[in-house]
Structures are given as C-alpha cells and as structure tokens.
Tab-separated table of C-alpha atoms and ligand atoms in Angstrom:
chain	number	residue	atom	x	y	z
G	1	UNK	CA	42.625	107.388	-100.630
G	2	UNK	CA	44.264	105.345	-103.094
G	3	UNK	CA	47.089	106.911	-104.917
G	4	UNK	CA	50.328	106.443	-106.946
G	5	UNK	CA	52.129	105.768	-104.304
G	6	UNK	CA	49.950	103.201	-102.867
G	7	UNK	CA	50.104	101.390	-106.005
G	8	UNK	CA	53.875	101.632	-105.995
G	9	UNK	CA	54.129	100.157	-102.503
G	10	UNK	CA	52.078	97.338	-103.813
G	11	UNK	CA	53.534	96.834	-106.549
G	12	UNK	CA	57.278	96.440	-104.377
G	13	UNK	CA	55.519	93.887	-101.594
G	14	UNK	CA	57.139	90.460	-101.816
G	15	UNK	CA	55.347	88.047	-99.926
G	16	UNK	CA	56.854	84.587	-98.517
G	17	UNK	CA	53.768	82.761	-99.317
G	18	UNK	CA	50.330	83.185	-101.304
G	19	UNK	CA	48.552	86.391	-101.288
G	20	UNK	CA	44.664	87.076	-101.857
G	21	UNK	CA	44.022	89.693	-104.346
G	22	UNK	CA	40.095	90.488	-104.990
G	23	UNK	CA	38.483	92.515	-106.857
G	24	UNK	CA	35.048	92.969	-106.892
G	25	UNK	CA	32.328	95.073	-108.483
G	26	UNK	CA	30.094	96.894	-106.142
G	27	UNK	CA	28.182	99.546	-108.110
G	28	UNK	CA	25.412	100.367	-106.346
G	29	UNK	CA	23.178	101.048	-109.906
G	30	UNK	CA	23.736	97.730	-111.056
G	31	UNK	CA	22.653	94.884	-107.984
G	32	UNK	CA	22.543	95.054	-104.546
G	33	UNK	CA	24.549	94.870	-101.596
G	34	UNK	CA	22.980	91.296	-101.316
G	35	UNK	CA	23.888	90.285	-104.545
G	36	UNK	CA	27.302	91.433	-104.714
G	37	UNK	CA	27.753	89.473	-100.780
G	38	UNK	CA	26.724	86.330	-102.721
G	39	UNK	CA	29.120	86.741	-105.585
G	40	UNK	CA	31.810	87.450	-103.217
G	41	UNK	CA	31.106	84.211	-101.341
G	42	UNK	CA	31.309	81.929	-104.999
G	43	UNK	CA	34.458	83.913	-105.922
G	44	UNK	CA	35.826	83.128	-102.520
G	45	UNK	CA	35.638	79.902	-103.202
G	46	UNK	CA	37.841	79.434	-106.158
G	47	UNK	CA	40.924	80.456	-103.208
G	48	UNK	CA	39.478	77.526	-100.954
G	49	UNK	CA	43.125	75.358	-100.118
G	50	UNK	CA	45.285	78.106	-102.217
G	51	UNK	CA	45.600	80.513	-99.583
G	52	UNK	CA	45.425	80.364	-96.072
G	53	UNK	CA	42.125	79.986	-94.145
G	54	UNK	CA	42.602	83.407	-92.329
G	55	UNK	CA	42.730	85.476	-95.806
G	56	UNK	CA	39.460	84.273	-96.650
G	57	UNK	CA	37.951	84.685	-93.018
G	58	UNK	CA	39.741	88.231	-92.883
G	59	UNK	CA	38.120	89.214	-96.328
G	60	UNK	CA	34.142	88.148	-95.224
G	61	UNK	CA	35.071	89.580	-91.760
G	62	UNK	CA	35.663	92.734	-93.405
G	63	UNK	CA	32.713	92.883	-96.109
G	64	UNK	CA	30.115	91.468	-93.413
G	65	UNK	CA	31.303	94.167	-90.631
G	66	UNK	CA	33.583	97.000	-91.758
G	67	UNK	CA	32.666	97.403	-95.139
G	68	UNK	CA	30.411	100.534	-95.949
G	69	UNK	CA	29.869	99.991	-99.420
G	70	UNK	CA	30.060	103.412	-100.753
G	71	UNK	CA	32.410	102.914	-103.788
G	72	UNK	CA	31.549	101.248	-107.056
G	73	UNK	CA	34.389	99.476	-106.594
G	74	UNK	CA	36.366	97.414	-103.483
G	75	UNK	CA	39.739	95.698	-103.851
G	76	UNK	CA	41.360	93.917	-101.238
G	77	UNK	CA	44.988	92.384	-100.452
G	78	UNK	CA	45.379	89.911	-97.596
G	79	UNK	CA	48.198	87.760	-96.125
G	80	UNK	CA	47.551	87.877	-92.764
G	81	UNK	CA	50.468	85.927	-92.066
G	82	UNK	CA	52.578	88.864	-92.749
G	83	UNK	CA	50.245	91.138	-91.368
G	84	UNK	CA	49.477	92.850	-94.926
G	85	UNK	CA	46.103	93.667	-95.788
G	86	UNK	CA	44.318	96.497	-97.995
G	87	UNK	CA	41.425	97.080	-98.723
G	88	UNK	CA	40.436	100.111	-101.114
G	89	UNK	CA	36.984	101.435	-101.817
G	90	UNK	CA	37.303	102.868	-104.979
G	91	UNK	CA	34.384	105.475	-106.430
G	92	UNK	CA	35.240	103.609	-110.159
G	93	UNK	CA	33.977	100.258	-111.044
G	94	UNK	CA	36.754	97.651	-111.242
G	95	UNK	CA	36.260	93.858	-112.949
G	96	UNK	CA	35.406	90.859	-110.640
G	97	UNK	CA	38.537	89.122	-110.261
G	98	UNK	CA	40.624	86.902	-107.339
G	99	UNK	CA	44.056	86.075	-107.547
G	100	UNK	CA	46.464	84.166	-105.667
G	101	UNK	CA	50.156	85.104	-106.085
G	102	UNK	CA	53.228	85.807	-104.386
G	103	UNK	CA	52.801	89.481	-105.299
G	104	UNK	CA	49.687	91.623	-105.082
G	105	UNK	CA	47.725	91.283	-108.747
G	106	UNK	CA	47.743	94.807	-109.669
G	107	UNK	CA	47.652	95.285	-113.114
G	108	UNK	CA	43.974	96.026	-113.183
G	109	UNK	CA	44.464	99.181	-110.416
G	110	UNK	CA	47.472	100.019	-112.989
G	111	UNK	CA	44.955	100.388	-115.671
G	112	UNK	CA	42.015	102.165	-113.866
G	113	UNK	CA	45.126	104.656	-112.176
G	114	UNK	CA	46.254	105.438	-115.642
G	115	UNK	CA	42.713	106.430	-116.857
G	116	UNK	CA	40.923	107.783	-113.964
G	117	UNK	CA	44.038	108.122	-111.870
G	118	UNK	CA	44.350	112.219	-112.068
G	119	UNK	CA	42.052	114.583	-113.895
G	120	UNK	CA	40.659	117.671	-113.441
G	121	UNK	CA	37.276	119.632	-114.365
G	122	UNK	CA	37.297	123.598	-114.825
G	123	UNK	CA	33.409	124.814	-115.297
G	124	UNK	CA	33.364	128.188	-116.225
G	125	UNK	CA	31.170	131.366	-117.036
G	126	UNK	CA	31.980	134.604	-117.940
G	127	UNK	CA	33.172	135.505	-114.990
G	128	UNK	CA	34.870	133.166	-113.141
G	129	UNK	CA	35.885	129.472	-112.765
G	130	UNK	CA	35.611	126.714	-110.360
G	131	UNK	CA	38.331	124.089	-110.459
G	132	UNK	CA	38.003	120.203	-109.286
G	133	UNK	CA	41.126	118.197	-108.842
G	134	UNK	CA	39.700	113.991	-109.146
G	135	UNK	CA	41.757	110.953	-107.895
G	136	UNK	CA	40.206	107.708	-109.201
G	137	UNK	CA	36.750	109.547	-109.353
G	138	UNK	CA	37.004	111.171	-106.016
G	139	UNK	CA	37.235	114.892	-105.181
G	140	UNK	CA	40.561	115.671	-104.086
G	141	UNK	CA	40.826	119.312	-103.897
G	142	UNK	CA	39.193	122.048	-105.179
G	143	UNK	CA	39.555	126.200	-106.078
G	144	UNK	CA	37.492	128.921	-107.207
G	145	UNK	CA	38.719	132.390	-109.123
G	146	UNK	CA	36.055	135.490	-109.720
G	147	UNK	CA	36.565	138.119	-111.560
G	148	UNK	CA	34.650	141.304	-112.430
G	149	UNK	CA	30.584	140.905	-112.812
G	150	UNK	CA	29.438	141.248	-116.376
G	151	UNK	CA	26.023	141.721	-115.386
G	152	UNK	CA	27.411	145.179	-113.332
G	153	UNK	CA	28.586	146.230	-116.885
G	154	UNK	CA	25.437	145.577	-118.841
G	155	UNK	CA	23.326	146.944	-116.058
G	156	UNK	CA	24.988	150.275	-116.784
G	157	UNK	CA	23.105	150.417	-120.211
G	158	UNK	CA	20.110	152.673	-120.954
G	159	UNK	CA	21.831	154.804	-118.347
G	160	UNK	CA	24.124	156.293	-121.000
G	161	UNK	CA	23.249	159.982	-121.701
G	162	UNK	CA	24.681	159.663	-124.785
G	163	UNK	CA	21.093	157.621	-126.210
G	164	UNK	CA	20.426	154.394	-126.539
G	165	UNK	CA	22.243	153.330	-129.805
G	166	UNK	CA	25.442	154.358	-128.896
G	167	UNK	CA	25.002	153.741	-125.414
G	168	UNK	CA	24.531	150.019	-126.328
G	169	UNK	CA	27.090	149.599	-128.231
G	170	UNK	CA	29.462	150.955	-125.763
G	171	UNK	CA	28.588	149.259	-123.233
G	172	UNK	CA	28.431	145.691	-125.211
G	173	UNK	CA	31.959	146.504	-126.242
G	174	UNK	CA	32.993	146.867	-122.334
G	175	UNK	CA	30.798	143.989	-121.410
G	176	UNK	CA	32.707	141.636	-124.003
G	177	UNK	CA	36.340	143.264	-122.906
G	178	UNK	CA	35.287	142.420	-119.691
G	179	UNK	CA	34.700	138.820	-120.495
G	180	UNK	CA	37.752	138.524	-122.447
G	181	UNK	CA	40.012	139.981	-119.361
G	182	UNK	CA	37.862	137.805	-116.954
G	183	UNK	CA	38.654	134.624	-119.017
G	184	UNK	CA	41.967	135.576	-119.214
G	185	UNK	CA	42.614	135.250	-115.977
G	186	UNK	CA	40.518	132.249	-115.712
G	187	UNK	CA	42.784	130.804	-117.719
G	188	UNK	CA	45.656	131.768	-115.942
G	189	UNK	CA	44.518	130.247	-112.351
G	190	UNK	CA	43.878	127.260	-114.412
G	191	UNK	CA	47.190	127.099	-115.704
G	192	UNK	CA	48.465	127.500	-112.235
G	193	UNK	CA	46.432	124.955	-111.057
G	194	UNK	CA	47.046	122.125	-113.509
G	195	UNK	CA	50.909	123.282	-112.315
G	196	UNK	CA	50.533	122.610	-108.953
G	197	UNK	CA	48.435	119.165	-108.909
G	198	UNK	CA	49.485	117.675	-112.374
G	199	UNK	CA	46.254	116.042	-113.852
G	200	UNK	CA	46.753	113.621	-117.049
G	201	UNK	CA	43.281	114.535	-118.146
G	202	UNK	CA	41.780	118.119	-118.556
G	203	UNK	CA	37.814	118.264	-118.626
G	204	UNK	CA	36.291	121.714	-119.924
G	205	UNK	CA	32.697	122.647	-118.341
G	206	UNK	CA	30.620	125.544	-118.802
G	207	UNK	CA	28.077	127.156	-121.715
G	208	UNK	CA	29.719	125.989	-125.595
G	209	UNK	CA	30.861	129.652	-126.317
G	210	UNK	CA	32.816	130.515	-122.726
G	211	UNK	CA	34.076	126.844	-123.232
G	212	UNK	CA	35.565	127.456	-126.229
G	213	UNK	CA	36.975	131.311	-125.507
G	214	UNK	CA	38.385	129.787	-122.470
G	215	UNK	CA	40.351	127.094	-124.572
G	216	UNK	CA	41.822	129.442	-126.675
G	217	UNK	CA	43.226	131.019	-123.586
G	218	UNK	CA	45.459	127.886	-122.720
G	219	UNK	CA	48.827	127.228	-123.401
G	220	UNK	CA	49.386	124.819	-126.121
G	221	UNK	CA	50.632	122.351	-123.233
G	222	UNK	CA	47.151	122.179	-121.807
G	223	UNK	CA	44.784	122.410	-124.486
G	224	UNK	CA	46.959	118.637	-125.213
G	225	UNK	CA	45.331	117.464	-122.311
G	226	UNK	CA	42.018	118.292	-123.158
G	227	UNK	CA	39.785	115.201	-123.757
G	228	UNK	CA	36.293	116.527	-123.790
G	229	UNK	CA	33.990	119.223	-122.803
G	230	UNK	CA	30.285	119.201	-121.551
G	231	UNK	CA	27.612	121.753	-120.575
G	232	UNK	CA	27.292	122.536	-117.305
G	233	UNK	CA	25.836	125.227	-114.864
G	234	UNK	CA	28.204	127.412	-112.497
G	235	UNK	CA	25.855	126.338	-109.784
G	236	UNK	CA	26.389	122.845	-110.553
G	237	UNK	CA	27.281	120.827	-107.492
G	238	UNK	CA	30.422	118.856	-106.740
G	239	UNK	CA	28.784	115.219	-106.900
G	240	UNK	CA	27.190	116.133	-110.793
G	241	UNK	CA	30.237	117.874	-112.200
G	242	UNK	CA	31.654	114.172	-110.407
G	243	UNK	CA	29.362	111.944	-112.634
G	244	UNK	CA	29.438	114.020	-115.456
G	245	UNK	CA	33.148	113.654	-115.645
G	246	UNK	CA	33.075	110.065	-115.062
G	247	UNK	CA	30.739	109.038	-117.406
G	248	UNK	CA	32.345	111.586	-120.093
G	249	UNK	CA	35.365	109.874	-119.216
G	250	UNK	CA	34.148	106.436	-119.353
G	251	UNK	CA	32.753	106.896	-123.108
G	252	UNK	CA	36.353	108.043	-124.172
G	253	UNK	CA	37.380	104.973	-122.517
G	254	UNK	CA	35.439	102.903	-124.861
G	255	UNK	CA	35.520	105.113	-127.759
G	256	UNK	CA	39.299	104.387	-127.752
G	257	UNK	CA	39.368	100.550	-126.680
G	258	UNK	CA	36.673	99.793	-129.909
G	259	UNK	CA	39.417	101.978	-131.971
G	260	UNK	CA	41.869	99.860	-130.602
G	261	UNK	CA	40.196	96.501	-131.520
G	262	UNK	CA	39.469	98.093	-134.942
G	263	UNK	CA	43.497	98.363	-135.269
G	264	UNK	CA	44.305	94.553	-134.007
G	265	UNK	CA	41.521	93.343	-136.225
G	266	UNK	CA	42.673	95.215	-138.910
G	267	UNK	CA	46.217	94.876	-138.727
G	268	UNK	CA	45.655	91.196	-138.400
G	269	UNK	CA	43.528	90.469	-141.064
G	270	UNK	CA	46.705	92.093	-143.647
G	271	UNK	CA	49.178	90.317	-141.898
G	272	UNK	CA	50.488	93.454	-140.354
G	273	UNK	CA	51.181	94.610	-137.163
G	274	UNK	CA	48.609	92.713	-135.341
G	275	UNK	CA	47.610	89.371	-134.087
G	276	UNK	CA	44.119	87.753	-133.052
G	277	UNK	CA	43.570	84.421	-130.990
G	278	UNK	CA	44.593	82.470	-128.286
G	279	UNK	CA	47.197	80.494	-129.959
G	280	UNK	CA	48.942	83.566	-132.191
G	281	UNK	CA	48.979	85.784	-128.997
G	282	UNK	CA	50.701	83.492	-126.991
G	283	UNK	CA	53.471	82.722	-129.245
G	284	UNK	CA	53.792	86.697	-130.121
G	285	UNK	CA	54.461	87.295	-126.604
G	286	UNK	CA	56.640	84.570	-126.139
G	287	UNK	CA	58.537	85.900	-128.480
G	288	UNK	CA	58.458	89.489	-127.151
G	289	UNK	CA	56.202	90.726	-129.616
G	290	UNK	CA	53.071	92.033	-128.074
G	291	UNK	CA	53.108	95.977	-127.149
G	292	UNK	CA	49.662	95.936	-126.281
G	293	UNK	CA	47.478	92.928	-125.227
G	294	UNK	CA	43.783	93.125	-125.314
G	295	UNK	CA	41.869	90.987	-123.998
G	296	UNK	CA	38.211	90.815	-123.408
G	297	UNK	CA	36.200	91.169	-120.356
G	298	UNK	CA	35.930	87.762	-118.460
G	299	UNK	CA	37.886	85.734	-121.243
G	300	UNK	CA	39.776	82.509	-119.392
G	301	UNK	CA	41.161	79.763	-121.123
G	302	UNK	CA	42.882	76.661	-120.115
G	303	UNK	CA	46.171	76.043	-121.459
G	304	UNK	CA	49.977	74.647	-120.591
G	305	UNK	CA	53.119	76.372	-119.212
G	306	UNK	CA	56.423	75.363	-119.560
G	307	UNK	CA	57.693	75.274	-116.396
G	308	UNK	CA	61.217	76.203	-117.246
G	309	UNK	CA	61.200	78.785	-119.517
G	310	UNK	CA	57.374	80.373	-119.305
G	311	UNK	CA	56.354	79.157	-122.234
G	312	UNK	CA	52.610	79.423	-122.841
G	313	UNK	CA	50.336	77.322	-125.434
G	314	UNK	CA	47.146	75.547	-125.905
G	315	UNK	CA	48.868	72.619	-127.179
G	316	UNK	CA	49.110	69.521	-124.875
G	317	UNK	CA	52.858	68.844	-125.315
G	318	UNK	CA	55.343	66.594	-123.049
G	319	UNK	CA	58.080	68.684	-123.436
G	320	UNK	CA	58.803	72.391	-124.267
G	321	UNK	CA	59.654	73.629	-128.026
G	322	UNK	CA	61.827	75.614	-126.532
G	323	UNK	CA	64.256	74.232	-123.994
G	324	UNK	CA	62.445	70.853	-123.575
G	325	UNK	CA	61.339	71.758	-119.512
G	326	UNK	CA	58.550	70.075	-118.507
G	327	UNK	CA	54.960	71.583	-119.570
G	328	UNK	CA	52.199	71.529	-116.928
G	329	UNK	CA	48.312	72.355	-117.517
G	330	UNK	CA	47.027	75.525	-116.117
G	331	UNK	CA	44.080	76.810	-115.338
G	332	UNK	CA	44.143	79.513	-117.111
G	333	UNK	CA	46.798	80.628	-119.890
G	334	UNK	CA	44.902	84.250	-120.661
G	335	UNK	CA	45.235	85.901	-117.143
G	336	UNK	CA	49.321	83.944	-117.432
G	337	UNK	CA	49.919	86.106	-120.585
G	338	UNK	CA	48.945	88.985	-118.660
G	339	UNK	CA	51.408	88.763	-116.545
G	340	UNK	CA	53.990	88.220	-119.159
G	341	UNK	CA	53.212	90.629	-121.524
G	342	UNK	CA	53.557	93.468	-118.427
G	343	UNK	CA	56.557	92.179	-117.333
G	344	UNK	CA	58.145	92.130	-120.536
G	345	UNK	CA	56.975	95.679	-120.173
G	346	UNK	CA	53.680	95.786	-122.808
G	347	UNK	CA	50.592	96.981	-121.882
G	348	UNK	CA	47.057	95.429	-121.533
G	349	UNK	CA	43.884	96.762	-122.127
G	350	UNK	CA	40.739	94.953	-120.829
G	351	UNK	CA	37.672	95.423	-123.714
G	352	UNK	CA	34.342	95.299	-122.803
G	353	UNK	CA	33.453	93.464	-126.444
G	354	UNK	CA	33.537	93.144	-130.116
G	355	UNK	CA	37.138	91.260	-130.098
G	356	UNK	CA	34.733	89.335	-132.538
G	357	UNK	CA	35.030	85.247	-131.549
G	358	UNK	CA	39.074	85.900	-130.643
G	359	UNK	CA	38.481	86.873	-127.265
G	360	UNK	CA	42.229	87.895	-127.155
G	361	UNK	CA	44.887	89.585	-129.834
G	362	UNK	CA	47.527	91.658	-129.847
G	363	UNK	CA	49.158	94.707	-131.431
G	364	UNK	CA	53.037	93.884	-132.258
G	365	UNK	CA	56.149	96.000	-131.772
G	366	UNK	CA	57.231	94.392	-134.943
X	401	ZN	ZN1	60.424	76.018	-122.186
C-alpha cells in the first residue's frame, strides 16, 4: 500500500541515468481496460530513445501480464538498470502523465497524498460508532464502540405503573440521557482513535441530528479537522461509506481549487498578489515569487531554458537576461516550472478548469 514513507523513499532515489515515471488513469467508470491499454501504448511512445528499451518493455510486460486493474489509478517507476521499479495501484484517479528524469516525478503522488493521503470516517447512531481509517482511498483499519441500546430504554414505556403521561416522559428523559452518555463515549473512542492513526481529514456520517450532537462532543482540535458530513446508515457497508467519502472528498477538492482560481484571477486583475499567463508566471517564479502554482489539467507549452541559470521564457532569445548562458528550446516550459516552483519550495495545484484562456497563474508570496 502506498504510504508516506513510500513517497519519501522516492522522493530520496537518485538515479545514474533516465528514469520512467507514468502515470496513468485507469478508472474503471470512465473507459475500458482496452482503452486505457491503447493510451498507454501512445504515451509510451513519447519515451521512445529517452529511456532505455527495457523500461518501456518492463512497463507493457507488467500492464499486459501482472496488472489486475483494480485501482482507478496505476503509477509506475522503472530503471531497470538499477533494478528500481514501482508500480502502485492506487484506488484514486491520478492525471495521465510520463516523465523522464533523473529522479522519480512525484509531485503529482505529493498532491493526491496530501488530499486523500489520511482521513477517516466515523458513522454514528445513537448508540454506537463505527470508525474507518482511509489511505489514498483504501481501507486501512477499522473499529467499532457500542454502547447501551436506546431501543431497551424506550421499550420500557407503557410499562410504567405510574400511567402513561408521566411514564413517557420519564422514560424519554432516560432515553435522551442515554443517548447523550452513549455519544459521549462515542466521542471519546473517536478521539482516541484519531490519536492513534493521525488522519488530516475527519468525515462525520450518520442521521443530521446524532451528527451534529456527536460534533459537539469533540475537542476543539478535531472538530478543525472536520471537512464535511453526509447521511449514512449504521448498516452501511465498508465499500459505500468508501465512495461516499471519496466523492465527498473530491467535491471539496474542487470547491477549493475554483476558490483558488477565483483568488489568482482576482488578485491579478488589481495588480495584487497574483499573476495569470505563461509569460508572467514564469518570470514570478524565476524570481522566487510564486507560493502556489496552478496550472490546468493537460496545459503544455513549448518554451526556452537557460541552461545555466534555469531560466524559463517563451521568448526565443540567444542568450540569457540573466547571466547570458546559453538558452535552449524545450518541449515543454509548464511541466519545467513545476519543478521549479517545488523546489524553490511552493506548491502546485493541478485545476480541472476555468483558469479562463491563461491556462497557468500564480499566487505570489509578495
Ligand atoms: Zn541564465
């Protein structure tokens, strides 16, 4: 299962020649295990004569015979020449993508590990609470707590020799003190739980009125962590509470990248803190500027790189601005600003859309 520390030993691999990164998008609701062979096969030919041979034949020997397509996602490392390879079947979707580096591209498992890398789910009734632990949208662990029956309570209604009025109010007030001590303690295996396996991301499940007792149960340390609630049955089995969380999650996702476009626009268009295009990006990262890149979905453009000093621009130029190095064409000078702004230690978030005709902009430290 992939995991921090997977990503950390990737991230610390130094290879003595070209590595094959791929990434490629395998959910099952979208195309077929057909189509998604064929893609693989035009993608694999953009590394034709940049890595070696044996990459490529490792990664088709691997899709065509090992592979069991279960994920939405697969991502693969190969430089068989140094006997590294990896390949991770991930249950989230990841971007089509190949890369060939002397490091492993990672940046796009650093982004899906910092939204879907650790997050938990705790449905709840009145009584009790089951508790999922997710790792990149797979189950990792998972704990139950029960506590007394309210229906025992209610049952002894009617029952009352004292008459019916009284009787029922009695009893509702024991049913409800009930509730309250059950969710109590809820709350406090939850706590526990969230202690032992650190999630980023707490989900609440459960009827809208437990949901929201339970919350008010929570340390103020936890309720922060809470990004969203949805109905859902104590019954409920592991593989919906799964997709319910995912796709909850996945709307957040959005909901905050189209905020986040909304604040580069924004900021932009007053001259503030923000930048839009190609051309204004580049230089703002050159310069140290950019915080956070975003970039849309799929956006490549062709541009130059100073071969001395990194700089990157659309401009055809002879010699560098900067420290007059030589300036080469490149293939593409988005996916190169990428890799500057994370190791000038920004971050980057990949946009589905709506980056209006910029494709690319930035928000600036300063
Ligand atoms: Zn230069």
């Amino acid at each position: 299962m992939f995991d921090e520390k997977s990503l950390r030993e990737l991230a610390a691999f130094e290879a003595k020649g070209p590595i094959l990164s791929l990434y490629l998008n395998v959910d099952p609701t979208q195309h077929s295990a057909d189509e998604y062979r064929l893609e693989l096969r035009e993608m694999l030919k953009q590394a034709e004569g940049l890595v070696d041979e044996a990459d490529i034949n490792a990664v088709k020997r691997y899709v065509d015979l090992e592979y069991n397509w279960s994920g939405r996602g697969l991502v693969i490392f190969s430089r068989q020449a140094e006997q590294f390879w990896r390949a991770l079947s991930l249950a989230v979707p990841v971007r089509n993508g190949l890369t060939v580096a002397g490091k492993p591209y990672i940046s796009p498992l650093v982004e899906l590990d910092g939204f879907y890398g650790r997050y938990a789910v705790a449905l709840v009734d009145r009584q009790g609470g089951r508790f999922f632990l997710f790792q990149m949208g797979e189950l990792v662990t998972q704990e139950g707590t029960v506590g007394e029956d309210v229906r025992r309570v209610r049952k002894g209604r009617g029952s009352s020799v004292v008459g019916m009025r009284g009787g029922s109010q009695a009893s509702g007030r024991k049913e409800a003190a009930v509730v309250q001590r059950n969710l109590r303690d809820i709350a406090a295996a939850l706590v526990a739980f969230c202690q032992q396996h650190q999630p980023r991301h707490l989900l609440l499940a459960g009827a809208d009125p437990t949901v929201a007792q339970l919350r008010e149960f929570l340390p103020v340390k936890l309720q922060e962590i809470v990004v969203g609630t949805f109905n859902a049955d104590m019954l409920s089995g592991e593989a919906q509470i799964r997709d319910e969380a995912f796709a909850m999650l996945k709307a957040l996702e959005e909901k905050r990248h189209r905020e986040l476009v909304d604040a580069v626009v924004t900021a932009a268009a007053k001259g503030l803190n923000g930048v839009v295009g190609l051309d204004e990006t580049l230089s703002a990262t050159h310069e140290g500027r950019t915080q956070v890149l975003v970039i849309e979905q799929g956006y490549h453009a062709p541009g130059y790189r100073c071969q001395s000093c990194g700089y990157l621009t659309t401009q055809k130029l002879e010699r560098c601005v900067f420290c007059q190095g030589r300036v080469v064409e490149i293939a593409d000078a988005a996916e190169a600003v990428i890799g500057q702004v994370i190791e000038k230690g920004g971050t980057v978030e990949v946009v589905e859309n709506g980056m209006l005709n910029a494709h690319i902009g930035a928000l600036l430290r300063y």
